[in-house]
PDB file of C-alpha atoms in Angstrom:
ATOM      1  CA  MET A   1       0.058  -0.654   0.286  1.00  0.00           C
ATOM      2  CA  ARG A   2       1.314   3.879  -0.530  1.00  0.00           C
ATOM      3  CA  ILE A   3      -0.015   7.036   0.270  1.00  0.00           C
ATOM      4  CA  ALA A   4       2.318   9.842  -1.663  1.00  0.00           C
ATOM      5  CA  LEU A   5       0.942  13.473   0.035  1.00  0.00           C
ATOM      6  CA  ILE A   6       1.661  16.826  -0.731  1.00  0.00           C
ATOM      7  CA  ILE A   7       1.534  19.615   2.067  1.00  0.00           C
ATOM      8  CA  SER A   8       0.966  22.915   0.615  1.00  0.00           C
ATOM      9  CA  THR A   9       3.906  22.296  -1.868  1.00  0.00           C
ATOM     10  CA  LEU A  10       6.277  22.083   1.135  1.00  0.00           C
ATOM     11  CA  MET A  11       5.854  18.458   2.157  1.00  0.00           C
ATOM     12  CA  LEU A  12       5.815  15.087  -0.067  1.00  0.00           C
ATOM     13  CA  LEU A  13       4.947  12.665   2.146  1.00  0.00           C
ATOM     14  CA  SER A  14       5.635   8.490   0.333  1.00  0.00           C
ATOM     15  CA  ILE A  15       3.560   5.580   2.589  1.00  0.00           C
ATOM     16  CA  SER A  16       4.318   1.998   1.513  1.00  0.00           C
ATOM     17  CA  SER A  17       2.623  -0.614   3.690  1.00  0.00           C
ATOM     18  CA  GLY A  18       3.148  -5.325   3.445  1.00  0.00           C
ATOM     19  CA  VAL A  19       0.601  -6.746   6.027  1.00  0.00           C
ATOM     20  CA  ARG A  20       2.335  -9.722   7.928  1.00  0.00           C
ATOM     21  CA  ALA A  21      -0.604 -12.794   8.802  1.00  0.00           C
ATOM     22  CA  ALA A  22       1.198 -14.474  10.944  1.00  0.00           C
ATOM     23  CA  GLN A  23       0.855 -10.499  13.441  1.00  0.00           C
ATOM     24  CA  GLY A  24      -1.252  -9.165  12.106  1.00  0.00           C
ATOM     25  CA  ALA A  25       0.417  -6.417  11.568  1.00  0.00           C
ATOM     26  CA  ALA A  26       0.620  -4.387   8.772  1.00  0.00           C
ATOM     27  CA  GLN A  27       3.978  -1.631   8.651  1.00  0.00           C
ATOM     28  CA  PHE A  28       4.065   1.096   6.699  1.00  0.00           C
ATOM     29  CA  GLU A  29       7.263   2.911   5.051  1.00  0.00           C
ATOM     30  CA  VAL A  30       6.813   6.538   5.399  1.00  0.00           C
ATOM     31  CA  SER A  31       8.911   8.700   4.011  1.00  0.00           C
ATOM     32  CA  VAL A  32       8.531  12.894   4.775  1.00  0.00           C
ATOM     33  CA  THR A  33      10.448  14.946   1.372  1.00  0.00           C
ATOM     34  CA  ASN A  34      10.790  19.289   2.701  1.00  0.00           C
ATOM     35  CA  LEU A  35       9.810  20.378  -1.452  1.00  0.00           C
ATOM     36  CA  THR A  36      10.580  24.129   0.969  1.00  0.00           C
ATOM     37  CA  ARG A  37      12.625  26.113   0.131  1.00  0.00           C
ATOM     38  CA  GLY A  38      13.984  27.698   3.174  1.00  0.00           C
ATOM     39  CA  VAL A  39      12.021  26.244   6.292  1.00  0.00           C
ATOM     40  CA  ASN A  40      12.748  23.612   8.186  1.00  0.00           C
ATOM     41  CA  PHE A  41      10.870  20.229  10.153  1.00  0.00           C
ATOM     42  CA  THR A  42      11.668  19.768  13.438  1.00  0.00           C
ATOM     43  CA  PRO A  43      11.040  16.073  14.316  1.00  0.00           C
ATOM     44  CA  LEU A  44       7.766  14.728  13.462  1.00  0.00           C
ATOM     45  CA  LEU A  45       5.286  12.546  14.834  1.00  0.00           C
ATOM     46  CA  ALA A  46       3.240  10.293  13.005  1.00  0.00           C
ATOM     47  CA  VAL A  47       0.088   8.837  14.882  1.00  0.00           C
ATOM     48  CA  SER A  48      -2.489   5.951  13.241  1.00  0.00           C
ATOM     49  CA  HIS A  49      -5.234   5.637  15.447  1.00  0.00           C
ATOM     50  CA  SER A  50      -9.253   5.300  15.259  1.00  0.00           C
ATOM     51  CA  PRO A  51     -11.762   8.510  13.419  1.00  0.00           C
ATOM     52  CA  ALA A  52     -12.212   9.025  16.888  1.00  0.00           C
ATOM     53  CA  LEU A  53      -9.198  11.121  17.521  1.00  0.00           C
ATOM     54  CA  ALA A  54      -7.987  14.360  15.825  1.00  0.00           C
ATOM     55  CA  LEU A  55      -4.678  15.777  16.362  1.00  0.00           C
ATOM     56  CA  TYR A  56      -6.264  19.516  16.514  1.00  0.00           C
ATOM     57  CA  SER A  57      -9.433  21.281  16.135  1.00  0.00           C
ATOM     58  CA  LEU A  58      -9.852  24.691  13.447  1.00  0.00           C
ATOM     59  CA  GLY A  59     -10.683  26.587  14.330  1.00  0.00           C
ATOM     60  CA  GLU A  60      -9.787  26.383  17.658  1.00  0.00           C
ATOM     61  CA  PRO A  61      -6.216  26.984  19.105  1.00  0.00           C
ATOM     62  CA  ALA A  62      -4.132  24.388  19.601  1.00  0.00           C
ATOM     63  CA  SER A  63      -4.137  22.379  23.197  1.00  0.00           C
ATOM     64  CA  THR A  64      -1.131  22.137  25.339  1.00  0.00           C
ATOM     65  CA  GLU A  65       0.532  19.073  23.536  1.00  0.00           C
ATOM     66  CA  MET A  66      -0.326  20.165  20.672  1.00  0.00           C
ATOM     67  CA  ALA A  67       1.568  24.060  21.306  1.00  0.00           C
ATOM     68  CA  TRP A  68       4.196  22.435  22.424  1.00  0.00           C
ATOM     69  CA  ILE A  69       4.738  21.285  19.007  1.00  0.00           C
ATOM     70  CA  ALA A  70       4.199  23.972  16.913  1.00  0.00           C
ATOM     71  CA  GLU A  71       6.013  26.365  19.954  1.00  0.00           C
ATOM     72  CA  ALA A  72       9.231  24.648  20.802  1.00  0.00           C
ATOM     73  CA  GLY A  73       8.910  21.277  17.879  1.00  0.00           C
ATOM     74  CA  ASN A  74       8.904  19.190  21.213  1.00  0.00           C
ATOM     75  CA  THR A  75       6.590  16.064  20.586  1.00  0.00           C
ATOM     76  CA  GLU A  76       7.127  14.652  23.682  1.00  0.00           C
ATOM     77  CA  PRO A  77       4.377  15.640  26.010  1.00  0.00           C
ATOM     78  CA  LEU A  78       1.437  14.934  23.029  1.00  0.00           C
ATOM     79  CA  TYR A  79       3.135  11.255  22.559  1.00  0.00           C
ATOM     80  CA  GLN A  80       2.961  10.921  25.929  1.00  0.00           C
ATOM     81  CA  GLN A  81      -0.500  12.357  26.261  1.00  0.00           C
ATOM     82  CA  LEU A  82      -1.446   9.576  22.955  1.00  0.00           C
ATOM     83  CA  GLN A  83       0.816   7.532  24.609  1.00  0.00           C
ATOM     84  CA  THR A  84      -2.052   6.444  26.847  1.00  0.00           C
ATOM     85  CA  THR A  85      -5.384   6.882  24.152  1.00  0.00           C
ATOM     86  CA  ARG A  86      -6.909   3.326  22.963  1.00  0.00           C
ATOM     87  CA  ASP A  87      -7.247   5.443  19.811  1.00  0.00           C
ATOM     88  CA  VAL A  88      -3.851   5.531  19.078  1.00  0.00           C
ATOM     89  CA  TYR A  89      -2.311   1.953  17.384  1.00  0.00           C
ATOM     90  CA  GLY A  90       0.685   2.963  16.066  1.00  0.00           C
ATOM     91  CA  MET A  91       2.916   6.108  17.349  1.00  0.00           C
ATOM     92  CA  GLU A  92       6.601   6.679  15.435  1.00  0.00           C
ATOM     93  CA  ARG A  93       8.615   9.735  15.637  1.00  0.00           C
ATOM     94  CA  THR A  94      11.973  11.031  14.120  1.00  0.00           C
ATOM     95  CA  ASP A  95      14.862  12.581  15.706  1.00  0.00           C
ATOM     96  CA  GLY A  96      16.209  16.360  13.918  1.00  0.00           C
ATOM     97  CA  LEU A  97      15.816  19.080  11.435  1.00  0.00           C
ATOM     98  CA  LEU A  98      14.561  18.300   8.041  1.00  0.00           C
ATOM     99  CA  GLY A  99      15.861  20.402   6.001  1.00  0.00           C
ATOM    100  CA  PRO A 100      14.717  21.893   2.934  1.00  0.00           C
ATOM    101  CA  GLY A 101      14.981  18.883   0.387  1.00  0.00           C
ATOM    102  CA  ASP A 102      16.213  16.496   2.049  1.00  0.00           C
ATOM    103  CA  THR A 103      13.782  13.150   3.420  1.00  0.00           C
ATOM    104  CA  VAL A 104      13.180  11.250   6.097  1.00  0.00           C
ATOM    105  CA  THR A 105      12.390   7.429   6.154  1.00  0.00           C
ATOM    106  CA  PHE A 106      10.719   5.476   8.885  1.00  0.00           C
ATOM    107  CA  GLN A 107       8.522   2.542   9.799  1.00  0.00           C
ATOM    108  CA  LEU A 108       5.091   2.713  11.349  1.00  0.00           C
ATOM    109  CA  GLU A 109       3.180  -0.881  12.313  1.00  0.00           C
ATOM    110  CA  VAL A 110      -0.311  -0.858  12.247  1.00  0.00           C
ATOM    111  CA  PRO A 111      -3.114  -3.765  13.380  1.00  0.00           C
ATOM    112  CA  VAL A 112      -4.275  -4.825  10.077  1.00  0.00           C
ATOM    113  CA  ARG A 113      -7.958  -5.114  11.504  1.00  0.00           C
ATOM    114  CA  THR A 114      -8.409  -1.465  12.115  1.00  0.00           C
ATOM    115  CA  LEU A 115      -7.144  -0.964   8.667  1.00  0.00           C
ATOM    116  CA  TRP A 116     -10.497  -0.906   7.380  1.00  0.00           C
ATOM    117  CA  TRP A 117     -11.300   1.946   9.439  1.00  0.00           C
ATOM    118  CA  GLY A 118      -7.541   3.312  11.066  1.00  0.00           C
ATOM    119  CA  ARG A 119      -6.793   7.220  10.373  1.00  0.00           C
ATOM    120  CA  PHE A 120      -2.869   8.437  10.224  1.00  0.00           C
ATOM    121  CA  SER A 121      -1.549  11.586  11.064  1.00  0.00           C
ATOM    122  CA  LEU A 122       1.366  14.071  11.568  1.00  0.00           C
ATOM    123  CA  ALA A 123       2.787  17.245  13.003  1.00  0.00           C
ATOM    124  CA  ALA A 124       5.853  19.193  12.607  1.00  0.00           C
ATOM    125  CA  MET A 125       6.881  22.722  13.753  1.00  0.00           C
ATOM    126  CA  LEU A 126       7.993  24.932  11.017  1.00  0.00           C
ATOM    127  CA  LEU A 127      11.577  27.266  11.758  1.00  0.00           C
ATOM    128  CA  PRO A 128      11.474  29.664  11.214  1.00  0.00           C
ATOM    129  CA  THR A 129       8.178  30.260  12.996  1.00  0.00           C
ATOM    130  CA  ASN A 130       6.991  31.302  15.802  1.00  0.00           C
ATOM    131  CA  ASP A 131       3.781  28.331  16.837  1.00  0.00           C
ATOM    132  CA  SER A 132       3.094  26.804  12.947  1.00  0.00           C
ATOM    133  CA  PHE A 133       2.663  24.118  12.634  1.00  0.00           C
ATOM    134  CA  ILE A 134       2.445  21.160   9.491  1.00  0.00           C
ATOM    135  CA  GLY A 135      -0.826  18.891  10.485  1.00  0.00           C
ATOM    136  CA  LEU A 136      -2.707  16.122   8.518  1.00  0.00           C
ATOM    137  CA  ASN A 137      -5.778  14.940  10.676  1.00  0.00           C
ATOM    138  CA  GLY A 138      -7.349  11.895  10.770  1.00  0.00           C
ATOM    139  CA  VAL A 139      -6.535  11.140   6.991  1.00  0.00           C
ATOM    140  CA  ARG A 140      -7.551   7.591   6.295  1.00  0.00           C
ATOM    141  CA  LEU A 141      -4.896   5.329   5.585  1.00  0.00           C
ATOM    142  CA  PRO A 142      -4.806   3.791   2.239  1.00  0.00           C
ATOM    143  CA  PHE A 143      -6.775  -0.431   2.198  1.00  0.00           C
ATOM    144  CA  LYS A 144      -4.084  -0.980  -0.436  1.00  0.00           C
ATOM    145  CA  GLY A 145      -3.103   0.954  -3.232  1.00  0.00           C
ATOM    146  CA  ALA A 146      -1.925   4.272  -3.239  1.00  0.00           C
ATOM    147  CA  ALA A 147      -3.765   7.749  -2.096  1.00  0.00           C
ATOM    148  CA  THR A 148      -2.572  11.486  -2.967  1.00  0.00           C
ATOM    149  CA  TYR A 149      -3.251  14.193  -0.390  1.00  0.00           C
ATOM    150  CA  LEU A 150      -2.553  17.487   0.605  1.00  0.00           C
ATOM    151  CA  ALA A 151      -2.170  18.819   3.908  1.00  0.00           C
ATOM    152  CA  ASN A 152      -2.314  22.637   4.955  1.00  0.00           C
ATOM    153  CA  ALA A 153       0.407  24.129   7.934  1.00  0.00           C
ATOM    154  CA  TYR A 154      -1.333  26.050  11.025  1.00  0.00           C
ATOM    155  CA  ASP A 155      -1.263  28.756  13.253  1.00  0.00           C
ATOM    156  CA  ALA A 156      -1.557  27.148  17.153  1.00  0.00           C
ATOM    157  CA  GLY A 157      -2.437  30.258  18.355  1.00  0.00           C
ATOM    158  CA  SER A 158      -1.117  30.416  22.050  1.00  0.00           C
ATOM    159  CA  GLU A 159       1.750  32.957  21.036  1.00  0.00           C
ATOM    160  CA  PRO A 160       1.409  36.609  19.806  1.00  0.00           C
ATOM    161  CA  ASN A 161       1.915  36.650  16.371  1.00  0.00           C
ATOM    162  CA  ASP A 162       4.797  39.443  17.026  1.00  0.00           C
ATOM    163  CA  GLU A 163       7.719  37.942  14.335  1.00  0.00           C
ATOM    164  CA  LEU A 164      10.395  39.896  16.735  1.00  0.00           C
ATOM    165  CA  CYS A 165      13.038  37.047  15.688  1.00  0.00           C
ATOM    166  CA  LEU A 166      13.557  37.143  19.725  1.00  0.00           C
ATOM    167  CA  ASN A 167      10.204  34.692  19.977  1.00  0.00           C
ATOM    168  CA  VAL A 168      11.157  33.232  16.726  1.00  0.00           C
ATOM    169  CA  PRO A 169      13.062  29.849  18.076  1.00  0.00           C
ATOM    170  CA  GLY A 170      15.856  27.687  15.722  1.00  0.00           C
ATOM    171  CA  PRO A 171      17.440  28.285  13.103  1.00  0.00           C
ATOM    172  CA  THR A 172      16.833  31.777  10.710  1.00  0.00           C
TER     173      THR A 172
END
């Protein structure tokens, strides 16, 4: 199975899967390519989950855990929160910055029984910004074949948008 994702011309995400029937799991290989000319992505948090879960809600301020990603690129608070949620089937995080033109690849395991209704979400901070993130929120996991998704960058609404360099972390 494959998923190809283009995020507002910022990121290309490709997911391919092989089913390991003996263990009842589908192994997704996820590759994310930063297609920007000057924006870095902080470490990514990828989640497979039920349709009942959402990482964020459009038009609403980000949760405290999502704000940690948007403001500091810190996936740990949301990762810890999601570990206690029954709606989460699998999670993975990447390390380091993903610079323009760079690609990161990781594995995401999903129980086969969830492939019919399973969802996929992903989030990372955009640098240089003070509280912006790139996100996918509950797109369908492909049962087979390929899928392409377009996603957007969002303002978490957790900090004033003063755009002062003093308030923007990371590389300029």
